[in-house]
Amino acid sequence: MLSTYTYPKFAYRRPAELDRPGAVDRHPVVVVGAGPVGLAAAIDLAMQGQRVLLLDDDDTVSVGSRGLCYAKRALEILDRLGCGDAVVDKGVTWNVGRTFFGRDEVFRFNLLPEADHHRPGMVNLQQYYLEEFLVKRAEQLPNLELRWKHRVTGVTPKDEGARLQVETADGAYALDADWLIVADGARSPIRRMLGLDIEGKVFQDRFLIADVVMKADFPAERWFWFDPPFHPGQSVLLHREADNVWRIDFQLGWDADPEEEKKPEKVIPRIRAMLANWSPQAPAAQSPPPEGAQPARGGPSPAGPEFELEWVSVYTFQCRRMQRFRHGRVLFVGDAAHQVSPFGARGANSGIQDTDNLAWKLLLVMRGLAPEALLDSYSDERVAAADENLMNSTRSTDFITPKSQVSKDFRNAVLTLAREHGFARGLVNSGRLSVPSHLTGAALNTPDADAFEGVMHPGAPLADAPVREQGRDGWLLEHTGNAFVLLLFADRPGDVDAAVLRALADAPIPVHTRLVVREDEPAPAGCRVLVDVKGLAAQRLDAKPGTAYLLRPDQHVCARWRRLDAAAVRAAVARATCNA
């Protein structure tokens, strides 16, 4: 039990199949695992009209804070799923991270260095809250059925789907799935049932997580210490959570006894030493210390705040992935497909991006609008994203926990130089934080034929910007997603050929146009007009009047042109759906 949170209990219901012995019902989509990733997949599909069955072997949300940091891109996806406001309102928003070596601050970063984005760089929120919000959203969708305390005990792949054996308190039953989405976590029983390998590296180190309830006046920032005076020779990470809960991670070393280290008599002295021996003596800033500046220092705190232990765990971690995330009609997402170290907040964030990539492709295939080969692009794109995460996560872990004296000497030299020299700060690695995947090598992209500046190249997730529609202020990303969308930039709505736009909207895979204009005037029939109120949409997309951007349903750019050409748009949609 936690002092700040009451765990919900979701109702188990006897399955109707048990009243029809021998009956095997067929479901178009079955998702196994009601963690954040499985819930996101089920919600995404159900929101767009697909009937979904979600199975989970538990009847509550995750125990302990677990996943904590949700990055800007994940928040934007949660907005599309209808949960973004709840997460941001309850969570702790932060953009600044600070890294210390001993008592000195050596590096500082800002995850959102420019204004006018809807979502912040990061929000901290205990995973049980995120799951609770997602469950509430799932319960609002009539075509999404949640079955709690239904444990999958067997899976048999078939050409047309998979047969599942499911065990409940009232007995076992079987069901067939046209498509099976596996989101049952890092230990994935289904992955083991199917005899599928997952390859990578296990890091020989242990870390203690201590969630503590305390009222402290520390700012909402990420603080990371190398070799602090209160925990010499090791590293420590501090995050603020909701409800005056603070997450503290202490590096313990591989030889630490996990059960012994979790005991309150071992944990409490560590925390007391930290609170009594550390108080930052310089206010947080939004940029790194200038070249040659005296670094910020920390000193003893005259009296640390009182605290209570909320949750304690000891963990090791791995960096590994499956070779492929698609196996016929069985699709793996999240930790079931790939795992990374916790430094960088890449676990749940990358898993939510998995479902964002998968859902629209699966819907097109199920509706007969794209071949099954489109789902191979899910595996290709998300394997590439996983490899990027694994590379960054491994580099972070090697810097934080060097495994040789040479590596440790190099790290300490970097940290020492970073106190006063800007070039060394770029080498400091206390966890490269989650960033969205830029699918620049994706086969679904149409290469540029025109010259563009900036980072909104094919494969990039769309940058947000403030816009206004019919007098209502909002954000560009609110007007994209769940369909192919053409952003067409013009001085005024009357400058575009409405007949071309209507033809694109009436295609088998429709393309919905958003006119992005400088002046608010009536739109052509069937078009929506967005006023670029600060000119930032055009600036961030390097767009001039006549520029067109084609967005996939997951809000990634897949093509762009300096002049609208209906045939080019249709060809780009065909390429993005494997219909070319």
Coordinates of C-alpha atoms in Angstrom, one line a residue:
M1 CA 0.0 0.0 0.0
L2 CA 1.1 3.5 -0.7
S3 CA 0.3 6.5 1.4
T4 CA -0.3 8.8 -1.6
Y5 CA -2.2 6.5 -3.9
T6 CA -5.1 4.0 -3.6
Y7 CA -4.9 1.2 -6.1
P8 CA -8.0 0.6 -8.2
K9 CA -9.5 -2.8 -8.4
F10 CA -10.8 -3.7 -11.9
A11 CA -13.7 -6.1 -12.0
Y12 CA -13.2 -9.7 -13.2
R13 CA -16.1 -11.0 -15.3
R14 CA -16.8 -14.6 -16.1
P15 CA -16.2 -15.0 -19.9
A16 CA -19.3 -16.0 -21.9
E17 CA -17.2 -18.7 -23.7
L18 CA -17.3 -20.9 -20.5
D19 CA -21.1 -21.1 -20.9
R20 CA -20.6 -22.5 -24.4
P21 CA -18.3 -25.5 -24.0
G22 CA -16.2 -26.0 -27.1
A23 CA -17.1 -22.7 -28.6
V24 CA -14.1 -20.7 -30.0
D25 CA -15.0 -17.0 -30.7
R26 CA -13.0 -15.1 -33.2
H27 CA -11.8 -11.5 -32.6
P28 CA -10.3 -9.2 -35.2
V29 CA -7.7 -7.8 -32.8
V30 CA -6.5 -9.1 -29.5
V31 CA -4.0 -7.2 -27.3
V32 CA -2.3 -9.0 -24.5
G33 CA -1.0 -6.7 -21.7
A34 CA -2.7 -3.7 -20.1
G35 CA 0.4 -1.7 -19.3
P36 CA 0.8 1.7 -20.9
V37 CA 1.8 0.3 -24.3
G38 CA -0.9 -2.3 -24.6
L39 CA -3.5 0.2 -23.5
A40 CA -2.3 2.8 -26.0
A41 CA -2.5 0.2 -28.9
A42 CA -6.0 -0.9 -27.9
I43 CA -7.2 2.7 -27.5
D44 CA -5.7 3.9 -30.8
L45 CA -7.4 1.1 -32.8
A46 CA -10.7 1.4 -30.9
M47 CA -10.9 5.2 -31.4
Q48 CA -10.8 4.6 -35.1
G49 CA -13.7 2.2 -35.2
Q50 CA -11.9 -1.2 -34.8
R51 CA -13.3 -3.8 -32.3
V52 CA -10.5 -4.8 -29.9
L53 CA -10.2 -7.3 -27.0
L54 CA -7.6 -6.5 -24.3
L55 CA -6.5 -9.3 -21.9
D56 CA -4.5 -8.8 -18.8
D57 CA -3.6 -11.3 -16.0
D58 CA -3.9 -8.7 -13.2
D59 CA -6.8 -6.6 -12.0
T60 CA -5.0 -3.3 -11.1
V61 CA -2.3 -0.9 -12.3
S62 CA 1.4 -1.3 -11.9
V63 CA 2.9 -1.5 -8.4
G64 CA 5.3 1.3 -7.6
S65 CA 6.2 4.4 -9.7
R66 CA 8.2 2.3 -12.3
G67 CA 8.1 4.2 -15.6
L68 CA 8.2 7.9 -14.7
C69 CA 9.3 10.4 -17.4
Y70 CA 7.1 11.0 -20.4
A71 CA 8.8 13.0 -23.2
K72 CA 7.2 15.6 -25.5
R73 CA 6.5 13.2 -28.4
A74 CA 4.8 10.6 -26.1
L75 CA 2.7 13.4 -24.7
E76 CA 1.7 14.5 -28.2
I77 CA 0.6 10.9 -28.9
L78 CA -1.3 10.7 -25.6
D79 CA -3.1 14.0 -26.7
R80 CA -4.3 12.1 -29.9
L81 CA -5.5 9.3 -27.7
G82 CA -7.4 11.6 -25.4
C83 CA -5.2 11.3 -22.3
G84 CA -2.6 14.1 -22.7
D85 CA -4.4 16.7 -20.5
A86 CA -4.8 14.3 -17.6
V87 CA -1.1 13.3 -17.6
V88 CA 0.2 16.9 -17.9
D89 CA -2.3 18.2 -15.3
K90 CA -1.3 15.6 -12.7
G91 CA 2.3 15.3 -13.5
V92 CA 5.4 17.5 -12.8
T93 CA 6.5 19.4 -15.8
W94 CA 10.2 20.0 -16.3
N95 CA 12.7 21.0 -19.0
V96 CA 16.0 21.5 -17.2
G97 CA 18.5 18.9 -16.2
R98 CA 21.6 19.4 -14.1
T99 CA 24.6 17.2 -13.7
F100 CA 27.1 17.4 -10.8
F101 CA 30.5 15.9 -10.2
G102 CA 31.3 15.9 -6.5
R103 CA 29.8 19.2 -5.4
D104 CA 30.2 21.1 -8.7
E105 CA 27.7 21.5 -11.5
V106 CA 29.4 20.5 -14.7
F107 CA 26.6 20.4 -17.3
R108 CA 23.1 21.7 -17.8
F109 CA 20.5 21.2 -20.6
N110 CA 17.1 22.4 -21.6
L111 CA 14.8 19.9 -23.3
L112 CA 12.6 22.7 -24.8
P113 CA 14.9 25.7 -25.6
E114 CA 12.2 27.5 -27.7
A115 CA 8.8 28.7 -26.8
D116 CA 5.4 28.1 -28.4
H117 CA 5.1 24.4 -28.2
H118 CA 1.9 22.9 -26.7
R119 CA 3.8 20.3 -24.6
P120 CA 6.9 20.6 -22.4
G121 CA 10.1 18.6 -22.9
M122 CA 9.2 16.1 -20.1
V123 CA 6.5 15.3 -17.6
N124 CA 7.2 13.1 -14.5
L125 CA 4.3 11.0 -13.4
Q126 CA 4.1 7.7 -11.7
Q127 CA 3.2 4.9 -14.0
Y128 CA 0.2 3.8 -12.0
Y129 CA -1.4 7.2 -12.7
L130 CA -0.8 6.9 -16.5
E131 CA -2.3 3.4 -16.5
E132 CA -5.3 4.6 -14.6
F133 CA -5.9 7.4 -17.0
L134 CA -5.5 5.1 -20.0
V135 CA -7.9 2.5 -18.4
K136 CA -10.5 5.3 -17.9
R137 CA -10.1 6.3 -21.5
A138 CA -10.4 2.7 -22.7
E139 CA -13.7 2.3 -20.7
Q140 CA -15.2 5.1 -22.7
L141 CA -14.8 3.2 -26.0
P142 CA -17.7 0.8 -26.6
N143 CA -15.8 -1.3 -29.1
L144 CA -12.9 -2.0 -26.6
E145 CA -13.5 -4.9 -24.2
L146 CA -11.2 -5.2 -21.2
R147 CA -10.9 -8.6 -19.5
W148 CA -9.0 -8.5 -16.2
K149 CA -7.5 -11.7 -14.6
H150 CA -7.5 -13.5 -17.9
R151 CA -4.1 -15.1 -18.3
V152 CA -2.9 -16.3 -21.7
T153 CA -1.3 -19.7 -21.2
G154 CA -0.8 -20.7 -24.9
V155 CA -0.5 -19.2 -28.3
T156 CA -0.6 -21.1 -31.6
P157 CA 0.2 -19.0 -34.7
K158 CA -1.9 -19.7 -37.8
D159 CA -1.9 -18.3 -41.3
E160 CA -5.0 -16.4 -40.6
G161 CA -4.1 -15.3 -37.1
A162 CA -3.5 -17.1 -33.8
R163 CA -5.3 -19.3 -31.3
L164 CA -5.0 -18.3 -27.7
Q165 CA -5.6 -20.5 -24.6
V166 CA -6.8 -18.3 -21.7
E167 CA -7.1 -19.2 -18.1
T168 CA -9.5 -17.6 -15.5
A169 CA -10.7 -18.3 -12.0
D170 CA -13.7 -20.0 -13.5
G171 CA -11.9 -22.2 -16.0
A172 CA -10.0 -22.1 -19.3
Y173 CA -11.2 -21.2 -22.8
A174 CA -9.9 -20.7 -26.3
L175 CA -10.3 -17.8 -28.7
D176 CA -9.0 -16.9 -32.1
A177 CA -7.5 -13.6 -33.1
D178 CA -7.1 -12.3 -36.7
W179 CA -4.3 -10.2 -35.3
L180 CA -2.4 -10.5 -32.0
I181 CA -0.6 -7.5 -30.5
V182 CA 1.8 -8.7 -27.7
A183 CA 2.5 -6.1 -25.0
D184 CA 3.1 -8.4 -22.1
G185 CA 6.3 -6.8 -20.9
A186 CA 10.1 -7.5 -20.7
R187 CA 9.7 -11.1 -19.6
S188 CA 7.0 -11.7 -22.3
P189 CA 5.5 -15.1 -21.6
I190 CA 4.1 -15.1 -25.2
R191 CA 7.6 -14.5 -26.6
R192 CA 8.8 -17.5 -24.7
M193 CA 5.8 -19.6 -25.7
L194 CA 6.7 -19.0 -29.3
G195 CA 10.4 -19.7 -28.8
L196 CA 11.5 -16.3 -30.1
D197 CA 14.9 -15.0 -29.1
I198 CA 15.7 -11.6 -27.8
E199 CA 19.4 -10.6 -28.0
G200 CA 21.6 -8.0 -26.3
K201 CA 23.5 -7.1 -23.2
V202 CA 22.8 -7.4 -19.5
F203 CA 24.6 -4.7 -17.4
Q204 CA 26.2 -6.0 -14.3
D205 CA 25.2 -3.2 -11.9
R206 CA 22.4 -2.7 -9.4
F207 CA 20.4 0.4 -8.6
L208 CA 18.2 1.1 -5.7
I209 CA 14.9 3.0 -6.4
A210 CA 13.5 4.8 -3.4
D211 CA 10.3 6.8 -3.7
V212 CA 10.0 9.1 -0.7
V213 CA 7.2 11.5 0.3
M214 CA 8.6 14.8 1.4
K215 CA 8.0 18.5 1.1
A216 CA 11.2 19.9 -0.4
D217 CA 11.9 23.2 -2.1
F218 CA 14.1 21.6 -4.7
P219 CA 13.0 22.8 -8.2
A220 CA 11.3 20.5 -10.7
E221 CA 14.5 19.5 -12.5
R222 CA 16.4 16.3 -13.2
W223 CA 19.5 16.2 -11.0
F224 CA 22.3 13.6 -11.6
W225 CA 25.4 13.3 -9.4
F226 CA 28.7 11.5 -10.2
D227 CA 30.6 10.7 -7.1
P228 CA 28.6 13.0 -4.7
P229 CA 29.9 13.5 -1.2
F230 CA 26.9 11.7 0.3
H231 CA 27.4 8.6 -1.9
P232 CA 31.1 8.5 -2.9
G233 CA 32.3 6.5 -5.8
Q234 CA 28.8 6.0 -7.2
S235 CA 26.0 7.9 -9.0
V236 CA 22.6 9.2 -7.8
L237 CA 19.6 10.5 -9.7
L238 CA 16.8 12.7 -8.3
H239 CA 13.4 13.4 -9.9
R240 CA 10.2 15.0 -8.5
E241 CA 6.9 13.2 -9.0
A242 CA 3.3 14.0 -8.3
D243 CA 1.9 14.1 -4.8
N244 CA 5.2 15.4 -3.2
V245 CA 6.9 12.1 -4.1
W246 CA 10.6 12.1 -5.0
R247 CA 12.3 9.4 -6.9
I248 CA 15.9 8.8 -5.9
D249 CA 18.1 6.2 -7.7
F250 CA 21.3 5.1 -5.9
Q251 CA 23.9 3.1 -7.8
L252 CA 24.9 0.1 -5.6
G253 CA 27.4 -1.9 -7.6
W254 CA 27.0 -5.5 -8.9
D255 CA 28.0 -7.1 -5.6
A256 CA 25.2 -5.5 -3.6
D257 CA 22.6 -7.9 -2.1
P258 CA 19.2 -6.8 -3.5
E259 CA 17.1 -8.0 -0.6
E260 CA 19.4 -6.5 2.0
E261 CA 19.6 -3.1 0.2
K262 CA 15.8 -2.8 0.1
K263 CA 15.5 -2.9 3.9
P264 CA 14.4 0.4 5.5
E265 CA 17.4 0.3 7.8
K266 CA 19.7 0.4 4.8
V267 CA 17.6 2.8 2.6
I268 CA 16.8 5.5 5.2
P269 CA 20.4 6.3 6.1
R270 CA 21.3 6.8 2.4
I271 CA 18.5 9.3 2.0
R272 CA 19.3 11.1 5.2
A273 CA 23.0 11.4 4.1
M274 CA 21.9 12.9 0.8
L275 CA 19.4 15.4 2.3
A276 CA 21.9 16.4 5.1
N277 CA 24.9 16.8 2.8
W278 CA 23.5 18.5 -0.2
S279 CA 21.9 21.8 -1.0
P280 CA 22.4 23.6 -4.3
Q281 CA 23.9 27.0 -3.7
A282 CA 23.0 28.5 -7.1
P283 CA 19.5 28.9 -8.7
A284 CA 18.7 26.8 -11.7
A285 CA 19.2 28.5 -15.1
Q286 CA 18.0 27.7 -18.5
S287 CA 21.4 27.3 -20.2
P288 CA 24.8 25.8 -19.4
P289 CA 27.3 27.9 -17.4
P290 CA 29.2 30.3 -19.7
E291 CA 32.7 29.5 -20.8
G292 CA 35.1 30.2 -17.9
A293 CA 32.3 30.9 -15.4
Q294 CA 32.6 29.7 -11.8
P295 CA 30.5 26.5 -11.6
A296 CA 27.6 26.2 -9.3
R297 CA 28.3 24.3 -6.2
G298 CA 26.4 22.4 -3.6
G299 CA 27.0 22.4 0.1
P300 CA 25.7 20.9 3.3
S301 CA 22.0 21.4 4.1
P302 CA 21.5 22.7 7.7
A303 CA 18.6 20.4 8.1
G304 CA 17.2 18.1 5.5
P305 CA 13.4 17.8 5.1
E306 CA 11.5 15.0 6.8
F307 CA 10.4 12.1 4.6
E308 CA 8.7 8.8 4.5
L309 CA 9.5 5.8 2.4
E310 CA 6.8 5.2 -0.2
W311 CA 8.2 2.4 -2.4
V312 CA 11.6 0.7 -2.7
S313 CA 13.0 -1.6 -5.4
V314 CA 16.4 -2.8 -6.6
Y315 CA 16.9 -3.4 -10.3
T316 CA 19.3 -4.4 -13.0
F317 CA 18.8 -3.6 -16.6
Q318 CA 19.4 -4.9 -20.1
C319 CA 19.8 -3.4 -23.6
R320 CA 18.4 -5.9 -26.1
R321 CA 15.7 -6.5 -28.7
M322 CA 14.1 -9.1 -30.9
Q323 CA 15.4 -9.5 -34.4
R324 CA 12.0 -8.7 -35.9
F325 CA 8.8 -7.3 -34.3
R326 CA 6.4 -8.9 -36.7
H327 CA 6.0 -12.7 -36.9
G328 CA 3.1 -13.3 -39.3
R329 CA 0.0 -12.0 -37.6
V330 CA 1.7 -11.7 -34.2
L331 CA 3.1 -8.2 -33.6
F332 CA 5.3 -7.3 -30.6
V333 CA 5.4 -3.8 -29.1
G334 CA 7.1 -2.1 -26.1
D335 CA 9.2 -4.0 -23.7
A336 CA 8.1 -7.3 -25.2
A337 CA 10.1 -6.4 -28.3
H338 CA 12.9 -4.3 -26.9
Q339 CA 14.4 -3.2 -23.6
V340 CA 16.8 -0.4 -22.7
S341 CA 18.4 0.9 -19.5
P342 CA 16.3 3.4 -17.5
F343 CA 18.8 6.3 -18.1
G344 CA 17.2 8.4 -20.8
A345 CA 13.5 7.5 -20.2
R346 CA 13.4 5.5 -23.4
G347 CA 11.2 2.5 -22.3
A348 CA 7.6 3.6 -22.2
N349 CA 8.3 6.5 -24.6
S350 CA 9.6 4.2 -27.3
G351 CA 6.8 1.7 -26.6
I352 CA 4.1 4.3 -27.1
Q353 CA 5.8 5.3 -30.4
D354 CA 5.7 1.6 -31.4
T355 CA 1.9 1.7 -31.1
D356 CA 1.7 5.0 -32.9
N357 CA 3.5 3.5 -35.8
L358 CA 1.6 0.2 -35.8
A359 CA -2.0 1.2 -35.4
W360 CA -2.6 3.1 -38.7
K361 CA -0.8 0.5 -40.7
L362 CA -2.8 -2.4 -39.2
L363 CA -6.1 -0.6 -39.8
L364 CA -5.3 0.0 -43.5
V365 CA -4.4 -3.7 -43.9
M366 CA -7.5 -4.9 -42.1
R367 CA -9.7 -2.6 -44.3
G368 CA -8.1 -4.0 -47.4
L369 CA -6.6 -0.7 -48.4
A370 CA -3.0 -1.8 -48.0
P371 CA -1.1 -5.2 -48.4
E372 CA 0.2 -7.0 -45.4
A373 CA 3.7 -5.9 -46.5
L374 CA 2.9 -2.6 -44.9
L375 CA 3.3 -4.3 -41.5
D376 CA 6.8 -5.2 -42.4
S377 CA 7.5 -1.5 -42.4
Y378 CA 6.3 -1.4 -38.8
S379 CA 9.1 -3.8 -37.8
D380 CA 11.7 -2.2 -40.1
E381 CA 11.0 1.3 -38.7
R382 CA 10.7 0.4 -35.1
V383 CA 13.7 -1.9 -35.2
A384 CA 15.7 1.0 -36.5
A385 CA 14.3 3.2 -33.7
A386 CA 15.1 0.5 -31.1
D387 CA 18.7 0.3 -32.4
E388 CA 19.1 4.1 -32.0
N389 CA 17.7 3.8 -28.4
L390 CA 19.9 0.9 -27.6
M391 CA 23.0 2.7 -28.9
N392 CA 22.3 5.8 -26.8
S393 CA 21.2 3.8 -23.8
T394 CA 24.4 1.7 -23.9
R395 CA 26.6 4.7 -24.3
S396 CA 24.9 6.4 -21.3
T397 CA 25.3 3.3 -19.2
D398 CA 28.9 2.8 -20.1
F399 CA 29.6 6.4 -19.0
I400 CA 27.6 6.2 -15.8
T401 CA 29.0 2.8 -14.8
P402 CA 32.4 2.4 -16.4
K403 CA 33.6 -1.2 -16.3
S404 CA 37.4 -0.6 -16.6
Q405 CA 39.8 1.7 -14.9
V406 CA 40.6 3.3 -18.3
S407 CA 36.9 4.1 -18.9
K408 CA 36.5 5.5 -15.4
D409 CA 39.7 7.7 -15.8
F410 CA 38.3 9.0 -19.2
R411 CA 34.9 9.8 -17.6
N412 CA 36.4 11.6 -14.6
A413 CA 38.6 13.6 -16.9
V414 CA 35.6 14.7 -18.9
L415 CA 33.7 15.6 -15.8
T416 CA 36.6 17.6 -14.4
L417 CA 37.1 19.5 -17.6
A418 CA 33.4 20.2 -18.0
R419 CA 33.5 22.3 -14.8
E420 CA 35.1 25.2 -16.9
H421 CA 35.3 24.1 -20.5
G422 CA 32.3 24.0 -22.9
F423 CA 33.8 21.5 -25.3
A424 CA 33.9 18.8 -22.5
R425 CA 30.2 19.4 -21.5
G426 CA 29.1 17.9 -24.7
L427 CA 30.8 14.7 -23.7
V428 CA 29.0 14.4 -20.4
N429 CA 26.5 11.6 -20.5
S430 CA 24.2 11.1 -17.6
G431 CA 21.5 9.7 -19.8
R432 CA 20.7 11.0 -23.3
L433 CA 17.0 11.6 -22.9
S434 CA 14.3 10.3 -25.1
V435 CA 13.8 12.1 -28.4
P436 CA 11.3 11.1 -31.2
S437 CA 12.5 8.8 -33.9
H438 CA 13.3 10.5 -37.2
L439 CA 12.5 7.8 -39.7
T440 CA 14.8 9.3 -42.4
G441 CA 15.7 5.9 -43.9
A442 CA 12.1 4.7 -44.1
A443 CA 11.1 3.1 -47.5
L444 CA 7.7 4.7 -47.1
N445 CA 9.1 8.2 -47.5
T446 CA 9.1 10.1 -50.8
P447 CA 12.6 11.7 -51.2
D448 CA 12.7 15.5 -51.6
A449 CA 12.8 16.8 -55.2
D450 CA 13.0 20.4 -53.9
A451 CA 15.4 22.2 -51.6
F452 CA 14.3 22.7 -48.0
E453 CA 16.1 24.0 -44.8
G454 CA 15.6 22.7 -41.3
V455 CA 14.9 19.3 -39.7
M456 CA 11.3 18.7 -41.0
H457 CA 12.6 16.2 -43.6
P458 CA 10.6 13.1 -44.7
G459 CA 10.6 10.8 -41.7
A460 CA 10.5 13.5 -39.1
P461 CA 7.6 13.9 -36.6
L462 CA 5.8 17.1 -37.3
A463 CA 6.9 20.1 -35.2
D464 CA 4.1 21.8 -33.3
A465 CA 3.1 25.5 -33.6
P466 CA 0.3 27.8 -32.4
V467 CA -2.6 28.1 -34.9
R468 CA -6.1 29.5 -34.9
E469 CA -9.2 27.9 -36.5
Q470 CA -12.5 29.9 -36.7
G471 CA -11.4 32.2 -33.9
R472 CA -10.3 29.4 -31.6
D473 CA -6.6 29.2 -30.5
G474 CA -5.0 25.8 -30.7
W475 CA -2.1 23.8 -31.9
L476 CA -1.0 22.5 -35.3
L477 CA -0.8 18.9 -34.1
E478 CA -4.4 18.9 -33.0
H479 CA -5.4 19.1 -36.7
T480 CA -3.4 16.1 -37.8
G481 CA -3.3 12.4 -37.1
N482 CA -5.4 9.4 -37.7
A483 CA -5.4 10.1 -41.5
F484 CA -3.2 11.3 -44.2
V485 CA -3.2 15.1 -44.0
L486 CA -1.9 17.6 -46.5
L487 CA -0.6 20.9 -45.0
L488 CA -0.9 23.4 -47.8
F489 CA 0.6 26.8 -47.1
A490 CA -1.0 29.9 -48.8
D491 CA -1.3 33.6 -48.2
R492 CA -5.1 33.2 -48.3
P493 CA -7.6 30.4 -48.9
G494 CA -8.7 31.8 -52.3
D495 CA -5.2 31.1 -53.7
V496 CA -5.8 27.3 -53.9
D497 CA -7.6 25.0 -56.3
A498 CA -10.5 23.6 -54.3
A499 CA -11.3 21.0 -57.0
V500 CA -7.9 19.3 -56.6
L501 CA -8.3 19.2 -52.8
R502 CA -11.8 17.6 -53.1
A503 CA -10.4 15.0 -55.5
L504 CA -7.7 14.0 -53.0
A505 CA -10.3 13.8 -50.2
D506 CA -12.5 11.5 -52.3
A507 CA -9.7 9.0 -53.0
P508 CA -9.8 5.4 -51.7
I509 CA -7.3 6.4 -49.0
P510 CA -8.4 10.0 -48.5
V511 CA -6.1 12.9 -48.0
H512 CA -7.5 15.7 -45.8
T513 CA -6.2 19.2 -46.4
R514 CA -5.4 21.8 -43.9
L515 CA -4.8 25.2 -45.4
V516 CA -2.2 27.1 -43.4
V517 CA -2.6 30.8 -44.1
R518 CA -1.5 34.2 -42.9
E519 CA -4.9 35.8 -42.9
D520 CA -8.2 34.4 -41.7
E521 CA -10.7 34.2 -44.6
P522 CA -13.5 31.8 -45.5
A523 CA -12.2 28.4 -46.7
P524 CA -13.1 26.6 -50.0
A525 CA -15.8 24.0 -49.5
G526 CA -14.5 20.8 -47.8
C527 CA -11.3 22.5 -46.5
R528 CA -10.2 23.6 -43.1
V529 CA -8.2 26.8 -42.6
L530 CA -5.6 27.2 -39.9
V531 CA -4.2 30.7 -39.3
D532 CA -0.4 30.6 -38.6
V533 CA -0.8 33.2 -35.9
K534 CA 2.9 33.7 -35.2
G535 CA 4.3 32.5 -38.4
L536 CA 6.0 29.6 -36.6
A537 CA 4.4 26.8 -38.6
A538 CA 5.8 28.2 -41.8
Q539 CA 9.2 29.0 -40.1
R540 CA 9.6 25.5 -38.6
L541 CA 8.6 23.8 -41.8
D542 CA 10.5 26.2 -44.1
A543 CA 7.3 26.8 -45.9
K544 CA 6.5 29.4 -48.4
P545 CA 3.1 30.1 -50.2
G546 CA 2.5 27.0 -52.3
T547 CA 4.5 24.6 -50.1
A548 CA 2.8 21.3 -49.3
Y549 CA 3.6 18.7 -46.6
L550 CA 2.1 15.2 -46.6
L551 CA 1.7 13.7 -43.2
R552 CA 1.2 10.1 -42.3
P553 CA -1.6 9.2 -39.8
D554 CA 1.1 9.0 -37.1
Q555 CA 2.0 12.7 -37.8
H556 CA 5.4 11.9 -39.4
V557 CA 6.2 13.7 -42.6
C558 CA 6.3 11.4 -45.6
A559 CA 6.6 13.8 -48.5
R560 CA 6.9 17.6 -49.3
W561 CA 6.9 19.8 -52.3
R562 CA 7.3 23.5 -53.1
R563 CA 4.2 23.3 -55.4
L564 CA 1.1 21.2 -55.1
D565 CA 0.8 18.4 -57.6
A566 CA -2.1 16.1 -57.2
A567 CA -0.4 13.2 -59.0
A568 CA 2.6 13.5 -56.8
V569 CA 0.5 13.5 -53.7
R570 CA -1.3 10.3 -54.9
A571 CA 2.0 8.7 -55.7
A572 CA 3.4 9.5 -52.2
V573 CA 0.3 8.1 -50.5
A574 CA 0.7 4.9 -52.6
R575 CA 4.4 4.7 -51.6
A576 CA 3.5 5.3 -47.9
T577 CA 1.0 2.5 -47.9
C578 CA 3.0 -0.1 -50.0
N579 CA 0.5 0.3 -52.8
A580 CA 3.1 1.7 -55.3

